[in-house]
Amino acid sequence: MSQLLSPFLKARLLTPGPTPSPEWAKLAAASADIYHRSPAFVPYIKRCQMNLARYFGSKQHPIILTSSGTGAMEAAVLNFTDPEDEVLVLVAGKFGERWAQIADTFQCKVHSLKVEWGNTTDFEAILEQLKLKPGITKIFLQATETSTGVFHPIDQWLPKLRPLFTGLIIVDAISALLAHSIKMDEWGIDVCLAASQKGFGVAPGLAFVCVAEAAWNKMSKRGAYYFNLQKEREAQCQGTTSWTSATTLIKELDAVLEYLAEFQIEEITNHHRVLASGNSRSYKSNGP
Ligand SMILES: Cc1ncc(COP(=O)(O)O)c(C=O)c1O
């Protein structure tokens, strides 16, 4: 590219995340001279939590963490498993593998339901695992396995699974949220994760963990420090965070959420569907 042209061309992020952020959201981030322990910051946290909840399909306020999505995955394993817990992990790509690695790191007994990359599985295969290994008390899976682009049909699986399984169902919806309608309360998801840099179109660095009311009574006994979700929940109820808040990102998130609040969820998921189908058609027409 000529030196003359390069400053005039816009960079386009054609990735599943980070996705592009609107200029006005970046400006909101740039105006973030605010102290995270001051009353002026309280409305940002409260509004972000309130606005985030609807994307999870939950009455609970999601917890905002300063981390990438993997931090939220680690927080979920750390706070909701104990060593030697038997866990079932759906491994259909790179991020399923990540669940298995994190659970293994925290001394869980991992049972992987391995699926050929590019595919999903069927509900019966999950049930079969639960029958074969009755000690399983937690299930970890993705909503969308980003490494292959496959959306697992959790909207069909989970309402059937919920009455049969008394353990915790923990869903990584990091790349699914806003591209798909997720209904935590209706489907019986216990813990659901997302991150700023995917469907929300906010810069990377924030992750969200939504915990169903009943799941707070099923927390790990092992304890946690930075990713202590109970402590974080208490801080965020007061409109602050346990540790120094990522004030720039939270202001950016607030601007985006206030904008998106004007739209129905179906409008947002349709928007993503149109972008996905345009993208896929353009790749196909350009050949391999
Ligand atoms: C489904 C899924 N899970 C987890 C992650 C990891 O998130 P991060 O890269 O923000 O740590 C990603 C990121 O692409 C993802 O798409």
PDB file of C-alpha atoms and ligand atoms in Angstrom:
ATOM      1  CA  MET A   1       0.000   0.000   0.000  1.00  0.00           C
ATOM      2  CA  SER A   2       1.317   3.473  -0.845  1.00  0.00           C
ATOM      3  CA  GLN A   3       2.360   5.714   2.022  1.00  0.00           C
ATOM      4  CA  LEU A   4      -0.076   8.342   0.721  1.00  0.00           C
ATOM      5  CA  LEU A   5      -3.117   6.089   0.931  1.00  0.00           C
ATOM      6  CA  SER A   6      -2.610   4.392   4.261  1.00  0.00           C
ATOM      7  CA  PRO A   7      -3.846   7.209   6.584  1.00  0.00           C
ATOM      8  CA  PHE A   8      -7.093   7.429   4.582  1.00  0.00           C
ATOM      9  CA  LEU A   9      -8.012   3.784   4.893  1.00  0.00           C
ATOM     10  CA  LYS A  10     -10.037   2.587   7.821  1.00  0.00           C
ATOM     11  CA  ALA A  11      -8.863  -0.541   9.599  1.00  0.00           C
ATOM     12  CA  ARG A  12     -11.619  -3.169   9.558  1.00  0.00           C
ATOM     13  CA  LEU A  13     -11.636  -5.883  12.156  1.00  0.00           C
ATOM     14  CA  LEU A  14     -13.114  -8.880  10.377  1.00  0.00           C
ATOM     15  CA  THR A  15     -12.741 -11.132  13.385  1.00  0.00           C
ATOM     16  CA  PRO A  16     -15.193 -12.685  15.845  1.00  0.00           C
ATOM     17  CA  GLY A  17     -13.703 -10.326  18.411  1.00  0.00           C
ATOM     18  CA  PRO A  18     -12.440  -7.771  19.046  1.00  0.00           C
ATOM     19  CA  THR A  19     -15.223  -6.257  16.963  1.00  0.00           C
ATOM     20  CA  PRO A  20     -15.226  -2.600  15.874  1.00  0.00           C
ATOM     21  CA  SER A  21     -16.376  -0.016  18.448  1.00  0.00           C
ATOM     22  CA  PRO A  22     -18.292   3.105  17.396  1.00  0.00           C
ATOM     23  CA  GLU A  23     -16.314   6.382  17.526  1.00  0.00           C
ATOM     24  CA  TRP A  24     -18.673   7.831  20.165  1.00  0.00           C
ATOM     25  CA  ALA A  25     -18.036   4.821  22.405  1.00  0.00           C
ATOM     26  CA  LYS A  26     -14.288   5.381  22.117  1.00  0.00           C
ATOM     27  CA  LEU A  27     -14.811   9.026  23.012  1.00  0.00           C
ATOM     28  CA  ALA A  28     -16.795   7.997  26.093  1.00  0.00           C
ATOM     29  CA  ALA A  29     -13.805   5.863  27.127  1.00  0.00           C
ATOM     30  CA  ALA A  30     -11.447   8.776  26.514  1.00  0.00           C
ATOM     31  CA  SER A  31     -13.441  10.985  28.893  1.00  0.00           C
ATOM     32  CA  ALA A  32     -12.942   8.660  31.842  1.00  0.00           C
ATOM     33  CA  ASP A  33     -11.212  10.821  34.449  1.00  0.00           C
ATOM     34  CA  ILE A  34     -13.287   9.479  37.278  1.00  0.00           C
ATOM     35  CA  TYR A  35     -12.445   7.876  40.615  1.00  0.00           C
ATOM     36  CA  HIS A  36     -13.931   4.427  41.028  1.00  0.00           C
ATOM     37  CA  ARG A  37     -14.619   4.929  44.746  1.00  0.00           C
ATOM     38  CA  SER A  38     -16.486   8.209  44.246  1.00  0.00           C
ATOM     39  CA  PRO A  39     -20.280   8.618  44.202  1.00  0.00           C
ATOM     40  CA  ALA A  40     -19.955   9.871  40.610  1.00  0.00           C
ATOM     41  CA  PHE A  41     -18.919   6.375  39.496  1.00  0.00           C
ATOM     42  CA  VAL A  42     -21.785   4.518  41.153  1.00  0.00           C
ATOM     43  CA  PRO A  43     -24.363   5.154  38.377  1.00  0.00           C
ATOM     44  CA  TYR A  44     -22.002   3.713  35.749  1.00  0.00           C
ATOM     45  CA  ILE A  45     -21.693   0.356  37.499  1.00  0.00           C
ATOM     46  CA  LYS A  46     -25.377   0.219  38.409  1.00  0.00           C
ATOM     47  CA  ARG A  47     -26.562   1.156  34.921  1.00  0.00           C
ATOM     48  CA  CYS A  48     -24.161  -1.252  33.207  1.00  0.00           C
ATOM     49  CA  GLN A  49     -25.307  -4.137  35.417  1.00  0.00           C
ATOM     50  CA  MET A  50     -28.957  -3.320  34.903  1.00  0.00           C
ATOM     51  CA  ASN A  51     -28.562  -2.966  31.132  1.00  0.00           C
ATOM     52  CA  LEU A  52     -26.430  -6.110  30.827  1.00  0.00           C
ATOM     53  CA  ALA A  53     -28.985  -8.363  32.534  1.00  0.00           C
ATOM     54  CA  ARG A  54     -31.424  -8.563  29.635  1.00  0.00           C
ATOM     55  CA  TYR A  55     -28.823 -10.042  27.261  1.00  0.00           C
ATOM     56  CA  PHE A  56     -28.385 -12.940  29.671  1.00  0.00           C
ATOM     57  CA  GLY A  57     -32.123 -13.381  29.976  1.00  0.00           C
ATOM     58  CA  SER A  58     -31.745 -13.083  33.731  1.00  0.00           C
ATOM     59  CA  LYS A  59     -33.191 -11.105  36.596  1.00  0.00           C
ATOM     60  CA  GLN A  60     -29.752 -11.181  38.238  1.00  0.00           C
ATOM     61  CA  HIS A  61     -27.235  -8.410  37.765  1.00  0.00           C
ATOM     62  CA  PRO A  62     -24.150  -9.728  35.961  1.00  0.00           C
ATOM     63  CA  ILE A  63     -20.817  -9.154  37.664  1.00  0.00           C
ATOM     64  CA  ILE A  64     -18.309  -7.089  35.718  1.00  0.00           C
ATOM     65  CA  LEU A  65     -14.712  -8.313  35.872  1.00  0.00           C
ATOM     66  CA  THR A  66     -11.581  -6.589  34.643  1.00  0.00           C
ATOM     67  CA  SER A  67     -10.259  -9.426  32.521  1.00  0.00           C
ATOM     68  CA  SER A  68     -10.645 -11.025  29.150  1.00  0.00           C
ATOM     69  CA  GLY A  69     -13.169 -13.810  28.669  1.00  0.00           C
ATOM     70  CA  THR A  70     -10.727 -16.459  29.854  1.00  0.00           C
ATOM     71  CA  GLY A  71     -10.633 -14.728  33.237  1.00  0.00           C
ATOM     72  CA  ALA A  72     -14.394 -15.217  33.506  1.00  0.00           C
ATOM     73  CA  MET A  73     -13.924 -18.905  32.613  1.00  0.00           C
ATOM     74  CA  GLU A  74     -11.314 -19.248  35.337  1.00  0.00           C
ATOM     75  CA  ALA A  75     -13.550 -17.374  37.810  1.00  0.00           C
ATOM     76  CA  ALA A  76     -16.410 -19.768  37.047  1.00  0.00           C
ATOM     77  CA  VAL A  77     -14.291 -22.877  37.633  1.00  0.00           C
ATOM     78  CA  LEU A  78     -12.592 -21.424  40.700  1.00  0.00           C
ATOM     79  CA  ASN A  79     -15.823 -20.284  42.376  1.00  0.00           C
ATOM     80  CA  PHE A  80     -18.089 -23.187  41.456  1.00  0.00           C
ATOM     81  CA  THR A  81     -15.984 -26.347  41.648  1.00  0.00           C
ATOM     82  CA  ASP A  82     -14.030 -28.093  44.384  1.00  0.00           C
ATOM     83  CA  PRO A  83     -10.994 -30.321  43.879  1.00  0.00           C
ATOM     84  CA  GLU A  84     -11.984 -33.847  42.787  1.00  0.00           C
ATOM     85  CA  ASP A  85     -15.362 -32.680  41.465  1.00  0.00           C
ATOM     86  CA  GLU A  86     -16.386 -34.707  38.454  1.00  0.00           C
ATOM     87  CA  VAL A  87     -17.201 -32.355  35.606  1.00  0.00           C
ATOM     88  CA  LEU A  88     -18.458 -32.941  32.084  1.00  0.00           C
ATOM     89  CA  VAL A  89     -16.989 -30.701  29.391  1.00  0.00           C
ATOM     90  CA  LEU A  90     -18.284 -30.478  25.851  1.00  0.00           C
ATOM     91  CA  VAL A  91     -15.132 -30.261  23.752  1.00  0.00           C
ATOM     92  CA  ALA A  92     -15.996 -29.277  20.194  1.00  0.00           C
ATOM     93  CA  GLY A  93     -13.109 -26.895  19.531  1.00  0.00           C
ATOM     94  CA  LYS A  94     -10.440 -24.721  21.059  1.00  0.00           C
ATOM     95  CA  PHE A  95     -12.641 -23.104  23.689  1.00  0.00           C
ATOM     96  CA  GLY A  96     -14.114 -26.388  24.851  1.00  0.00           C
ATOM     97  CA  GLU A  97     -10.523 -27.548  25.271  1.00  0.00           C
ATOM     98  CA  ARG A  98      -9.932 -24.433  27.353  1.00  0.00           C
ATOM     99  CA  TRP A  99     -12.741 -25.365  29.762  1.00  0.00           C
ATOM    100  CA  ALA A 100     -11.152 -28.791  30.152  1.00  0.00           C
ATOM    101  CA  GLN A 101      -7.685 -27.304  30.751  1.00  0.00           C
ATOM    102  CA  ILE A 102      -8.933 -24.836  33.360  1.00  0.00           C
ATOM    103  CA  ALA A 103     -10.972 -27.488  35.180  1.00  0.00           C
ATOM    104  CA  ASP A 104      -7.936 -29.769  35.141  1.00  0.00           C
ATOM    105  CA  THR A 105      -5.740 -26.956  36.486  1.00  0.00           C
ATOM    106  CA  PHE A 106      -8.098 -26.639  39.445  1.00  0.00           C
ATOM    107  CA  GLN A 107      -7.947 -30.405  40.125  1.00  0.00           C
ATOM    108  CA  CYS A 108     -11.373 -31.372  38.824  1.00  0.00           C
ATOM    109  CA  LYS A 109     -11.860 -34.843  37.369  1.00  0.00           C
ATOM    110  CA  VAL A 110     -12.611 -33.914  33.791  1.00  0.00           C
ATOM    111  CA  HIS A 111     -14.820 -36.063  31.564  1.00  0.00           C
ATOM    112  CA  SER A 112     -14.635 -34.677  28.033  1.00  0.00           C
ATOM    113  CA  LEU A 113     -17.408 -35.293  25.562  1.00  0.00           C
ATOM    114  CA  LYS A 114     -15.316 -34.904  22.430  1.00  0.00           C
ATOM    115  CA  VAL A 115     -16.987 -33.879  19.207  1.00  0.00           C
ATOM    116  CA  GLU A 116     -15.340 -33.599  15.818  1.00  0.00           C
ATOM    117  CA  TRP A 117     -14.395 -29.943  15.245  1.00  0.00           C
ATOM    118  CA  GLY A 118     -17.016 -28.235  13.074  1.00  0.00           C
ATOM    119  CA  ASN A 119     -19.838 -30.308  14.550  1.00  0.00           C
ATOM    120  CA  THR A 120     -22.089 -30.265  17.537  1.00  0.00           C
ATOM    121  CA  THR A 121     -23.479 -33.269  19.357  1.00  0.00           C
ATOM    122  CA  ASP A 122     -26.953 -34.477  20.156  1.00  0.00           C
ATOM    123  CA  PHE A 123     -28.770 -34.300  23.443  1.00  0.00           C
ATOM    124  CA  GLU A 124     -28.735 -38.095  23.857  1.00  0.00           C
ATOM    125  CA  ALA A 125     -24.917 -38.111  23.862  1.00  0.00           C
ATOM    126  CA  ILE A 126     -24.933 -35.711  26.822  1.00  0.00           C
ATOM    127  CA  LEU A 127     -27.501 -37.826  28.669  1.00  0.00           C
ATOM    128  CA  GLU A 128     -25.476 -40.942  28.008  1.00  0.00           C
ATOM    129  CA  GLN A 129     -22.399 -39.343  29.622  1.00  0.00           C
ATOM    130  CA  LEU A 130     -24.442 -38.419  32.671  1.00  0.00           C
ATOM    131  CA  LYS A 131     -25.757 -41.973  32.937  1.00  0.00           C
ATOM    132  CA  LEU A 132     -22.310 -43.508  32.502  1.00  0.00           C
ATOM    133  CA  LYS A 133     -20.742 -41.143  35.063  1.00  0.00           C
ATOM    134  CA  PRO A 134     -23.352 -40.468  37.733  1.00  0.00           C
ATOM    135  CA  GLY A 135     -20.772 -38.603  39.850  1.00  0.00           C
ATOM    136  CA  ILE A 136     -20.803 -35.602  37.479  1.00  0.00           C
ATOM    137  CA  THR A 137     -21.941 -32.465  39.309  1.00  0.00           C
ATOM    138  CA  LYS A 138     -21.051 -29.730  36.819  1.00  0.00           C
ATOM    139  CA  ILE A 139     -21.398 -29.345  33.080  1.00  0.00           C
ATOM    140  CA  PHE A 140     -19.276 -26.842  31.179  1.00  0.00           C
ATOM    141  CA  LEU A 141     -20.008 -25.941  27.583  1.00  0.00           C
ATOM    142  CA  GLN A 142     -19.932 -23.139  25.052  1.00  0.00           C
ATOM    143  CA  ALA A 143     -23.023 -21.601  23.486  1.00  0.00           C
ATOM    144  CA  THR A 144     -21.016 -20.792  20.369  1.00  0.00           C
ATOM    145  CA  GLU A 145     -17.711 -22.611  19.872  1.00  0.00           C
ATOM    146  CA  THR A 146     -15.958 -19.667  18.204  1.00  0.00           C
ATOM    147  CA  SER A 147     -13.060 -21.713  16.839  1.00  0.00           C
ATOM    148  CA  THR A 148     -15.435 -23.544  14.503  1.00  0.00           C
ATOM    149  CA  GLY A 149     -18.365 -21.095  14.397  1.00  0.00           C
ATOM    150  CA  VAL A 150     -20.809 -23.758  15.625  1.00  0.00           C
ATOM    151  CA  PHE A 151     -23.711 -22.717  17.858  1.00  0.00           C
ATOM    152  CA  HIS A 152     -24.651 -25.645  20.099  1.00  0.00           C
ATOM    153  CA  PRO A 153     -28.463 -25.859  20.273  1.00  0.00           C
ATOM    154  CA  ILE A 154     -28.577 -25.072  23.998  1.00  0.00           C
ATOM    155  CA  ASP A 155     -32.018 -23.525  23.507  1.00  0.00           C
ATOM    156  CA  GLN A 156     -33.234 -27.086  22.813  1.00  0.00           C
ATOM    157  CA  TRP A 157     -30.923 -29.028  25.139  1.00  0.00           C
ATOM    158  CA  LEU A 158     -31.047 -27.074  28.369  1.00  0.00           C
ATOM    159  CA  PRO A 159     -34.806 -26.930  29.019  1.00  0.00           C
ATOM    160  CA  LYS A 160     -34.811 -30.752  28.654  1.00  0.00           C
ATOM    161  CA  LEU A 161     -31.629 -31.228  30.664  1.00  0.00           C
ATOM    162  CA  ARG A 162     -32.595 -28.971  33.583  1.00  0.00           C
ATOM    163  CA  PRO A 163     -35.227 -31.234  35.165  1.00  0.00           C
ATOM    164  CA  LEU A 164     -32.873 -34.234  34.878  1.00  0.00           C
ATOM    165  CA  PHE A 165     -29.660 -32.724  36.246  1.00  0.00           C
ATOM    166  CA  THR A 166     -29.370 -31.215  39.722  1.00  0.00           C
ATOM    167  CA  GLY A 167     -25.768 -30.028  39.331  1.00  0.00           C
ATOM    168  CA  LEU A 168     -24.554 -26.751  37.855  1.00  0.00           C
ATOM    169  CA  ILE A 169     -24.798 -25.875  34.163  1.00  0.00           C
ATOM    170  CA  ILE A 170     -22.112 -23.361  33.239  1.00  0.00           C
ATOM    171  CA  VAL A 171     -22.244 -21.784  29.785  1.00  0.00           C
ATOM    172  CA  ASP A 172     -19.567 -19.780  28.022  1.00  0.00           C
ATOM    173  CA  ALA A 173     -21.623 -17.415  25.874  1.00  0.00           C
ATOM    174  CA  ILE A 174     -18.626 -15.154  25.239  1.00  0.00           C
ATOM    175  CA  SER A 175     -19.136 -15.018  21.481  1.00  0.00           C
ATOM    176  CA  ALA A 176     -22.839 -15.926  21.516  1.00  0.00           C
ATOM    177  CA  LEU A 177     -24.298 -13.080  23.535  1.00  0.00           C
ATOM    178  CA  LEU A 178     -26.125 -10.531  21.350  1.00  0.00           C
ATOM    179  CA  ALA A 179     -25.655 -12.736  18.284  1.00  0.00           C
ATOM    180  CA  HIS A 180     -28.067 -15.249  19.811  1.00  0.00           C
ATOM    181  CA  SER A 181     -30.865 -14.827  22.270  1.00  0.00           C
ATOM    182  CA  ILE A 182     -29.764 -16.415  25.570  1.00  0.00           C
ATOM    183  CA  LYS A 183     -32.381 -17.150  28.226  1.00  0.00           C
ATOM    184  CA  MET A 184     -30.576 -18.048  31.413  1.00  0.00           C
ATOM    185  CA  ASP A 185     -33.570 -18.068  33.740  1.00  0.00           C
ATOM    186  CA  GLU A 186     -35.905 -19.828  31.301  1.00  0.00           C
ATOM    187  CA  TRP A 187     -33.432 -22.535  30.283  1.00  0.00           C
ATOM    188  CA  GLY A 188     -32.025 -23.046  33.792  1.00  0.00           C
ATOM    189  CA  ILE A 189     -28.421 -21.935  33.239  1.00  0.00           C
ATOM    190  CA  ASP A 190     -26.603 -21.490  36.561  1.00  0.00           C
ATOM    191  CA  VAL A 191     -23.628 -19.449  35.436  1.00  0.00           C
ATOM    192  CA  CYS A 192     -23.249 -17.683  32.102  1.00  0.00           C
ATOM    193  CA  LEU A 193     -20.273 -15.732  30.774  1.00  0.00           C
ATOM    194  CA  ALA A 194     -19.671 -13.009  28.222  1.00  0.00           C
ATOM    195  CA  ALA A 195     -16.973 -10.476  27.343  1.00  0.00           C
ATOM    196  CA  SER A 196     -16.851  -6.877  26.140  1.00  0.00           C
ATOM    197  CA  GLN A 197     -15.053  -7.356  22.838  1.00  0.00           C
ATOM    198  CA  LYS A 198     -17.555  -9.608  21.034  1.00  0.00           C
ATOM    199  CA  GLY A 199     -21.232  -8.790  20.463  1.00  0.00           C
ATOM    200  CA  PHE A 200     -21.112  -5.640  22.571  1.00  0.00           C
ATOM    201  CA  GLY A 201     -18.573  -3.942  20.298  1.00  0.00           C
ATOM    202  CA  VAL A 202     -16.598  -2.600  23.253  1.00  0.00           C
ATOM    203  CA  ALA A 203     -12.808  -2.757  23.492  1.00  0.00           C
ATOM    204  CA  PRO A 204     -11.339  -5.920  25.091  1.00  0.00           C
ATOM    205  CA  GLY A 205     -10.763  -6.030  28.846  1.00  0.00           C
ATOM    206  CA  LEU A 206     -14.107  -6.617  30.557  1.00  0.00           C
ATOM    207  CA  ALA A 207     -15.796  -9.929  31.213  1.00  0.00           C
ATOM    208  CA  PHE A 208     -19.261 -10.568  32.614  1.00  0.00           C
ATOM    209  CA  VAL A 209     -20.412 -13.394  34.855  1.00  0.00           C
ATOM    210  CA  CYS A 210     -24.109 -13.824  35.507  1.00  0.00           C
ATOM    211  CA  VAL A 211     -24.969 -16.196  38.375  1.00  0.00           C
ATOM    212  CA  ALA A 212     -28.474 -17.550  38.957  1.00  0.00           C
ATOM    213  CA  GLU A 213     -29.828 -16.792  42.445  1.00  0.00           C
ATOM    214  CA  ALA A 214     -29.848 -20.466  43.490  1.00  0.00           C
ATOM    215  CA  ALA A 215     -26.258 -21.028  42.338  1.00  0.00           C
ATOM    216  CA  TRP A 216     -24.873 -18.609  44.957  1.00  0.00           C
ATOM    217  CA  ASN A 217     -25.605 -21.343  47.523  1.00  0.00           C
ATOM    218  CA  LYS A 218     -23.528 -23.850  45.575  1.00  0.00           C
ATOM    219  CA  MET A 219     -20.205 -22.082  45.616  1.00  0.00           C
ATOM    220  CA  SER A 220     -16.826 -23.715  46.033  1.00  0.00           C
ATOM    221  CA  LYS A 221     -15.208 -24.003  49.450  1.00  0.00           C
ATOM    222  CA  ARG A 222     -11.745 -23.508  48.026  1.00  0.00           C
ATOM    223  CA  GLY A 223     -11.768 -19.674  48.209  1.00  0.00           C
ATOM    224  CA  ALA A 224     -10.579 -17.103  45.705  1.00  0.00           C
ATOM    225  CA  TYR A 225      -8.893 -13.730  45.877  1.00  0.00           C
ATOM    226  CA  TYR A 226      -8.959 -11.518  42.768  1.00  0.00           C
ATOM    227  CA  PHE A 227     -11.758 -13.522  41.170  1.00  0.00           C
ATOM    228  CA  ASN A 228     -13.804 -13.844  44.368  1.00  0.00           C
ATOM    229  CA  LEU A 229     -17.293 -13.552  42.871  1.00  0.00           C
ATOM    230  CA  GLN A 230     -19.107 -13.234  46.203  1.00  0.00           C
ATOM    231  CA  LYS A 231     -16.909 -10.316  47.242  1.00  0.00           C
ATOM    232  CA  GLU A 232     -17.259  -8.781  43.805  1.00  0.00           C
ATOM    233  CA  ARG A 233     -21.020  -9.136  43.971  1.00  0.00           C
ATOM    234  CA  GLU A 234     -21.110  -7.266  47.293  1.00  0.00           C
ATOM    235  CA  ALA A 235     -18.897  -4.466  45.947  1.00  0.00           C
ATOM    236  CA  GLN A 236     -20.974  -4.104  42.790  1.00  0.00           C
ATOM    237  CA  CYS A 237     -24.199  -3.942  44.822  1.00  0.00           C
ATOM    238  CA  GLN A 238     -22.627  -0.794  46.308  1.00  0.00           C
ATOM    239  CA  GLY A 239     -21.851   0.572  42.826  1.00  0.00           C
ATOM    240  CA  THR A 240     -18.120  -0.081  42.854  1.00  0.00           C
ATOM    241  CA  THR A 241     -15.740  -2.970  42.163  1.00  0.00           C
ATOM    242  CA  SER A 242     -13.520  -4.924  44.552  1.00  0.00           C
ATOM    243  CA  TRP A 243     -10.375  -3.786  42.793  1.00  0.00           C
ATOM    244  CA  THR A 244      -9.549  -0.701  40.736  1.00  0.00           C
ATOM    245  CA  SER A 245     -12.214  -0.487  38.041  1.00  0.00           C
ATOM    246  CA  ALA A 246     -11.329  -0.291  34.351  1.00  0.00           C
ATOM    247  CA  THR A 247     -13.030   3.112  34.275  1.00  0.00           C
ATOM    248  CA  THR A 248     -12.359   3.759  30.575  1.00  0.00           C
ATOM    249  CA  LEU A 249     -13.915   0.459  29.517  1.00  0.00           C
ATOM    250  CA  ILE A 250     -16.852   0.808  31.868  1.00  0.00           C
ATOM    251  CA  LYS A 251     -17.661   4.244  30.459  1.00  0.00           C
ATOM    252  CA  GLU A 252     -17.413   2.809  26.948  1.00  0.00           C
ATOM    253  CA  LEU A 253     -19.625  -0.116  27.910  1.00  0.00           C
ATOM    254  CA  ASP A 254     -22.165   2.219  29.492  1.00  0.00           C
ATOM    255  CA  ALA A 255     -22.373   4.309  26.297  1.00  0.00           C
ATOM    256  CA  VAL A 256     -22.901   1.210  24.142  1.00  0.00           C
ATOM    257  CA  LEU A 257     -25.462  -0.352  26.500  1.00  0.00           C
ATOM    258  CA  GLU A 258     -27.454   2.874  26.708  1.00  0.00           C
ATOM    259  CA  TYR A 259     -27.515   2.975  22.905  1.00  0.00           C
ATOM    260  CA  LEU A 260     -28.499  -0.698  22.566  1.00  0.00           C
ATOM    261  CA  ALA A 261     -31.239  -0.301  25.178  1.00  0.00           C
ATOM    262  CA  GLU A 262     -33.275   1.481  22.495  1.00  0.00           C
ATOM    263  CA  PHE A 263     -33.461  -1.735  20.468  1.00  0.00           C
ATOM    264  CA  GLN A 264     -35.302  -5.005  20.956  1.00  0.00           C
ATOM    265  CA  ILE A 265     -33.072  -8.053  21.456  1.00  0.00           C
ATOM    266  CA  GLU A 266     -34.507  -9.557  18.238  1.00  0.00           C
ATOM    267  CA  GLU A 267     -33.374  -6.464  16.304  1.00  0.00           C
ATOM    268  CA  ILE A 268     -29.863  -6.933  17.665  1.00  0.00           C
ATOM    269  CA  THR A 269     -29.679 -10.662  16.966  1.00  0.00           C
ATOM    270  CA  ASN A 270     -31.096 -10.058  13.463  1.00  0.00           C
ATOM    271  CA  HIS A 271     -28.439  -7.447  12.836  1.00  0.00           C
ATOM    272  CA  HIS A 272     -25.773 -10.023  13.709  1.00  0.00           C
ATOM    273  CA  ARG A 273     -27.472 -12.635  11.540  1.00  0.00           C
ATOM    274  CA  VAL A 274     -27.378 -10.281   8.547  1.00  0.00           C
ATOM    275  CA  LEU A 275     -23.693  -9.496   9.126  1.00  0.00           C
ATOM    276  CA  ALA A 276     -22.868 -13.197   9.510  1.00  0.00           C
ATOM    277  CA  SER A 277     -24.698 -14.208   6.377  1.00  0.00           C
ATOM    278  CA  GLY A 278     -23.156 -11.333   4.349  1.00  0.00           C
ATOM    279  CA  ASN A 279     -19.735 -12.325   5.599  1.00  0.00           C
ATOM    280  CA  SER A 280     -20.218 -15.962   4.797  1.00  0.00           C
ATOM    281  CA  ARG A 281     -21.570 -15.248   1.300  1.00  0.00           C
ATOM    282  CA  SER A 282     -18.710 -12.912   0.525  1.00  0.00           C
ATOM    283  CA  TYR A 283     -16.134 -15.529   1.616  1.00  0.00           C
ATOM    284  CA  LYS A 284     -17.847 -18.166  -0.513  1.00  0.00           C
ATOM    285  CA  SER A 285     -18.048 -15.917  -3.584  1.00  0.00           C
ATOM    286  CA  ASN A 286     -14.345 -15.030  -3.250  1.00  0.00           C
ATOM    287  CA  GLY A 287     -13.471 -18.706  -3.347  1.00  0.00           C
ATOM    288  CA  PRO A 288     -11.198 -20.701  -1.030  1.00  0.00           C
TER     289      PRO A 288
HETATM  290  C1  LIG B   1     -16.320 -18.914  23.119  1.00  0.00           C
HETATM  291  C2  LIG B   1     -15.100 -18.230  23.657  1.00  0.00           C
HETATM  292  N1  LIG B   1     -14.682 -18.559  24.887  1.00  0.00           N
HETATM  293  C3  LIG B   1     -13.613 -17.992  25.427  1.00  0.00           C
HETATM  294  C4  LIG B   1     -12.879 -17.045  24.745  1.00  0.00           C
HETATM  295  C5  LIG B   1     -11.678 -16.483  25.384  1.00  0.00           C
HETATM  296  O1  LIG B   1     -11.857 -15.130  25.597  1.00  0.00           O
HETATM  297  P1  LIG B   1     -10.590 -14.139  25.710  1.00  0.00           P
HETATM  298  O2  LIG B   1      -9.806 -14.276  24.458  1.00  0.00           O
HETATM  299  O3  LIG B   1     -11.306 -12.810  25.843  1.00  0.00           O
HETATM  300  O4  LIG B   1      -9.844 -14.508  26.923  1.00  0.00           O
HETATM  301  C6  LIG B   1     -13.264 -16.675  23.457  1.00  0.00           C
HETATM  302  C7  LIG B   1     -12.486 -15.701  22.690  1.00  0.00           C
HETATM  303  O5  LIG B   1     -12.465 -15.684  21.482  1.00  0.00           O
HETATM  304  C8  LIG B   1     -14.415 -17.284  22.906  1.00  0.00           C
HETATM  305  O6  LIG B   1     -14.838 -16.945  21.690  1.00  0.00           O
END
